[in-house]
CSV table of C-alpha atoms in Angstrom, one decimal:
chain,number,residue,atom,x,y,z
A,443,MET,CA,49.8,-139.8,-8.3
A,444,VAL,CA,47.2,-138.2,-6.0
A,445,GLY,CA,48.4,-134.7,-7.0
A,446,VAL,CA,47.8,-135.5,-10.7
A,447,GLY,CA,44.3,-136.8,-9.9
A,448,VAL,CA,43.5,-133.6,-7.9
A,449,VAL,CA,44.8,-131.5,-10.8
A,450,VAL,CA,42.7,-133.4,-13.4
A,451,ALA,CA,39.6,-133.3,-11.2
A,452,SER,CA,40.0,-129.6,-10.6
A,453,GLY,CA,40.4,-129.0,-14.3
A,454,VAL,CA,37.2,-130.9,-15.0
A,455,VAL,CA,35.3,-128.9,-12.4
A,456,VAL,CA,36.6,-125.6,-13.9
A,457,VAL,CA,35.7,-126.6,-17.4
A,458,THR,CA,32.2,-127.8,-16.4
A,459,ALA,CA,31.6,-124.6,-14.4
A,460,ALA,CA,32.7,-122.4,-17.2
A,461,ALA,CA,30.5,-124.2,-19.7
A,462,ASN,CA,27.5,-123.9,-17.5
A,463,MET,CA,28.1,-120.2,-17.0
A,464,ALA,CA,28.4,-119.9,-20.8
A,465,THR,CA,25.0,-121.5,-21.5
A,466,TRP,CA,23.4,-119.4,-18.9
A,467,ALA,CA,25.0,-116.2,-20.4
A,468,LEU,CA,24.1,-117.2,-23.9
A,469,SER,CA,20.5,-117.7,-22.9
A,470,SER,CA,20.3,-114.6,-20.7
A,471,GLY,CA,17.3,-112.4,-21.5
A,472,HIS,CA,15.8,-115.3,-23.5
A,473,ARG,CA,14.2,-117.3,-20.6
A,474,SER,CA,10.8,-116.6,-19.1
A,475,ASP,CA,7.5,-118.0,-17.9
A,476,VAL,CA,4.3,-118.2,-20.0
A,477,ALA,CA,3.2,-114.6,-19.2
A,478,GLY,CA,6.6,-113.1,-20.2
A,479,ALA,CA,7.0,-115.2,-23.4
A,480,PRO,CA,7.0,-113.5,-26.8
A,481,ILE,CA,4.6,-114.3,-29.6
A,482,VAL,CA,6.3,-116.7,-32.0
A,483,PRO,CA,5.1,-119.0,-34.8
A,484,VAL,CA,6.0,-122.3,-33.1
A,485,VAL,CA,6.8,-123.8,-29.7
A,486,ILE,CA,9.3,-126.7,-29.7
A,487,VAL,CA,8.8,-129.4,-27.1
A,488,PRO,CA,11.8,-131.7,-26.7
A,489,GLY,CA,11.0,-135.3,-25.8
A,490,ALA,CA,11.7,-137.1,-22.5
A,491,LYS,CA,11.0,-140.4,-21.0
A,492,VAL,CA,7.6,-141.9,-21.2
A,493,ALA,CA,6.0,-144.5,-18.8
A,494,ALA,CA,5.6,-148.1,-19.6
A,495,ASP,CA,2.0,-147.5,-20.4
A,496,GLY,CA,2.9,-144.9,-23.0
A,497,THR,CA,1.9,-141.8,-21.0
A,498,PRO,CA,4.3,-138.9,-20.5
A,499,MET,CA,6.2,-139.0,-17.3
A,500,ALA,CA,6.4,-135.8,-15.1
A,501,TYR,CA,9.1,-134.0,-17.0
A,502,LEU,CA,7.5,-134.5,-20.4
A,503,GLN,CA,4.0,-133.8,-19.0
A,504,GLY,CA,5.2,-130.5,-17.6
A,505,ARG,CA,6.6,-129.5,-21.0
A,506,LEU,CA,3.4,-130.4,-22.8
A,507,ASP,CA,1.2,-128.5,-20.3
A,508,VAL,CA,3.2,-125.4,-20.8
A,509,ALA,CA,3.0,-125.8,-24.7
A,510,ILE,CA,-0.8,-126.0,-24.3
A,511,GLU,CA,-0.8,-122.9,-22.2
A,512,LEU,CA,1.3,-121.0,-24.8
A,513,VAL,CA,-1.1,-122.0,-27.6
A,514,ALA,CA,-4.1,-121.0,-25.4
A,515,ALA,CA,-2.5,-117.7,-24.6
A,516,GLY,CA,-1.9,-116.9,-28.3
A,517,LYS,CA,1.9,-117.0,-27.8
A,518,ALA,CA,2.4,-119.7,-30.5
A,519,GLY,CA,0.4,-121.0,-33.5
A,520,GLU,CA,2.0,-124.4,-33.8
A,521,ILE,CA,3.7,-127.1,-31.7
A,522,LEU,CA,6.7,-129.0,-32.9
A,523,LEU,CA,7.3,-132.2,-31.0
A,524,SER,CA,10.8,-133.5,-31.1
A,525,GLY,CA,12.0,-136.8,-29.7
A,526,ASP,CA,12.7,-140.4,-30.2
A,527,ALA,CA,9.9,-142.1,-32.0
A,528,GLY,CA,11.2,-145.7,-31.4
A,529,GLY,CA,13.8,-145.7,-28.6
A,530,ALA,CA,14.3,-147.4,-25.3
A,531,SER,CA,12.3,-144.7,-23.5
A,532,GLY,CA,9.2,-145.5,-25.5
A,533,ASP,CA,7.6,-143.7,-28.5
A,534,GLU,CA,7.9,-140.1,-27.2
A,535,ILE,CA,6.2,-138.7,-30.3
A,536,ALA,CA,3.1,-140.9,-30.1
A,537,SER,CA,2.9,-140.2,-26.3
A,538,MET,CA,3.2,-136.5,-26.7
A,539,THR,CA,0.7,-136.3,-29.6
A,540,ARG,CA,-1.9,-138.4,-27.9
A,541,TYR,CA,-1.5,-136.2,-24.7
A,542,LEU,CA,-2.0,-133.0,-26.7
A,543,LEU,CA,-5.0,-134.2,-28.7
A,544,GLU,CA,-6.7,-135.6,-25.6
A,545,ARG,CA,-6.5,-132.0,-24.2
A,546,GLY,CA,-8.1,-130.4,-27.1
A,547,ILE,CA,-5.2,-129.3,-29.2
A,548,ASP,CA,-6.1,-129.2,-32.9
A,549,PRO,CA,-4.1,-131.9,-34.7
A,550,ALA,CA,-3.5,-129.5,-37.6
A,551,ILE,CA,-1.2,-127.4,-35.5
A,552,VAL,CA,1.0,-130.4,-34.3
A,553,LYS,CA,4.1,-131.3,-36.2
A,554,ALA,CA,6.4,-134.1,-35.2
A,555,ASP,CA,10.1,-135.0,-35.6
A,556,GLY,CA,10.7,-138.5,-34.5
A,557,GLU,CA,14.5,-138.2,-35.0
A,558,GLY,CA,15.2,-135.4,-32.5
A,559,LEU,CA,17.4,-137.7,-30.4
A,560,SER,CA,19.3,-134.9,-28.5
A,561,THR,CA,18.8,-131.2,-27.7
A,562,ARG,CA,21.2,-130.2,-30.4
A,563,GLU,CA,19.5,-132.4,-33.0
A,564,THR,CA,16.1,-131.1,-32.0
A,565,CYS,CA,17.3,-127.5,-32.6
A,566,GLU,CA,19.2,-128.3,-35.8
A,567,ARG,CA,16.4,-130.3,-37.3
A,568,ALA,CA,13.8,-127.8,-36.4
A,569,ARG,CA,15.8,-125.2,-38.4
A,570,SER,CA,16.9,-127.4,-41.3
A,571,MET,CA,13.9,-129.8,-41.7
A,572,PHE,CA,11.0,-127.6,-40.5
A,573,GLY,CA,12.3,-124.2,-41.5
A,574,VAL,CA,11.9,-122.8,-37.9
A,575,GLU,CA,13.4,-119.3,-37.7
A,576,ARG,CA,11.7,-118.0,-34.5
A,577,ALA,CA,10.4,-120.2,-31.6
A,578,ILE,CA,9.9,-120.8,-28.0
A,579,ILE,CA,11.5,-124.0,-26.6
A,580,VAL,CA,9.9,-125.4,-23.5
A,581,SER,CA,11.9,-127.3,-20.8
A,582,GLN,CA,12.6,-127.4,-17.1
A,583,TYR,CA,14.8,-124.7,-15.6
A,584,GLN,CA,17.9,-126.7,-15.4
A,585,HIS,CA,17.8,-127.8,-19.1
A,586,LEU,CA,16.5,-124.5,-20.5
A,587,PRO,CA,19.7,-122.5,-20.7
A,588,ARG,CA,21.4,-125.3,-22.7
A,589,ALA,CA,18.3,-125.7,-24.9
A,590,VAL,CA,18.0,-122.0,-25.7
A,591,ALA,CA,21.8,-121.7,-26.4
A,592,LEU,CA,21.8,-124.7,-28.7
A,593,CYS,CA,18.7,-123.4,-30.6
A,594,ARG,CA,20.2,-120.0,-31.0
A,595,ALA,CA,23.5,-121.5,-32.2
A,596,ALA,CA,21.4,-123.5,-34.8
A,597,GLY,CA,20.1,-120.3,-36.3
A,598,ILE,CA,16.8,-120.1,-34.5
A,599,GLU,CA,15.8,-116.8,-32.8
A,600,ALA,CA,14.8,-118.8,-29.7
A,601,ASP,CA,13.4,-118.0,-26.3
A,602,GLY,CA,12.8,-120.5,-23.6
A,603,VAL,CA,9.8,-121.0,-21.3
A,604,VAL,CA,10.2,-122.8,-18.0
A,605,ALA,CA,8.2,-126.1,-17.8
A,606,TYR,CA,6.7,-127.5,-14.7
A,607,CYS,CA,7.7,-130.7,-13.0
A,608,ASP,CA,5.8,-132.4,-10.2
A,609,CYS,CA,8.9,-134.5,-9.6
A,610,ARG,CA,10.5,-136.4,-6.8
A,611,ARG,CA,13.5,-134.8,-5.3
A,612,SER,CA,15.7,-137.6,-6.5
A,613,THR,CA,14.6,-137.0,-10.1
A,614,GLU,CA,15.4,-133.3,-9.8
A,615,VAL,CA,18.8,-134.0,-8.3
A,616,ARG,CA,19.6,-136.6,-11.1
A,617,ASN,CA,18.5,-134.1,-13.8
A,618,ASN,CA,20.5,-131.3,-12.3
A,619,VAL,CA,23.7,-133.4,-12.3
A,620,ARG,CA,23.0,-134.5,-15.8
A,621,GLU,CA,22.5,-130.9,-17.0
A,622,TRP,CA,25.6,-129.8,-15.2
A,623,LEU,CA,27.7,-132.5,-16.9
A,624,ALA,CA,26.1,-131.9,-20.4
A,625,ALA,CA,27.1,-128.3,-20.7
A,626,PRO,CA,30.7,-128.8,-21.8
A,627,LYS,CA,29.6,-131.0,-24.7
A,628,ALA,CA,27.0,-128.4,-25.7
A,629,VAL,CA,29.5,-125.5,-25.6
A,630,ALA,CA,32.0,-127.6,-27.7
A,631,GLU,CA,29.2,-128.4,-30.3
A,632,MET,CA,28.4,-124.6,-30.6
A,633,VAL,CA,32.1,-123.7,-31.0
A,634,LEU,CA,32.8,-126.4,-33.6
A,635,ARG,CA,29.7,-125.7,-35.7
């Protein structure tokens, strides 16, 4: 019985490692910082948890700050916010919109998708509902390879820009593990498209 468990666990580790290598390979050459980012029509900001008071938590704030930098640098003309407008984590769209407007972003350049409930849906809906063909997607380094790979699989010529995170170490560890485990599903979704 122990031998079977070891074989299964080893298989899971191999599949997970291979999927992570695949997302990194698929996004290779398409990840940068703000300075190295190409000029595109739109920057996509995936949602993340908001605080009880409705303000963006560290991960989301970092993504929004980078989106603001990209617009200010002339790298993108619009911002597409994608997230859960009514979920357990709070209204991500309202939180993100308020944050951007309070920092001087013109509301005319902000678009919102309150049904981007996963990274895959964010990318697919950006393409099908908003007609996005070329974009930058902004996220933290551990999520960025998967986000870029999924957007490219959805038919968007996507590049990724690394977002900041003034996070606790425990948050970073938790999100690294989450991303590590999410890669096999992402690769399966790309293959089965």
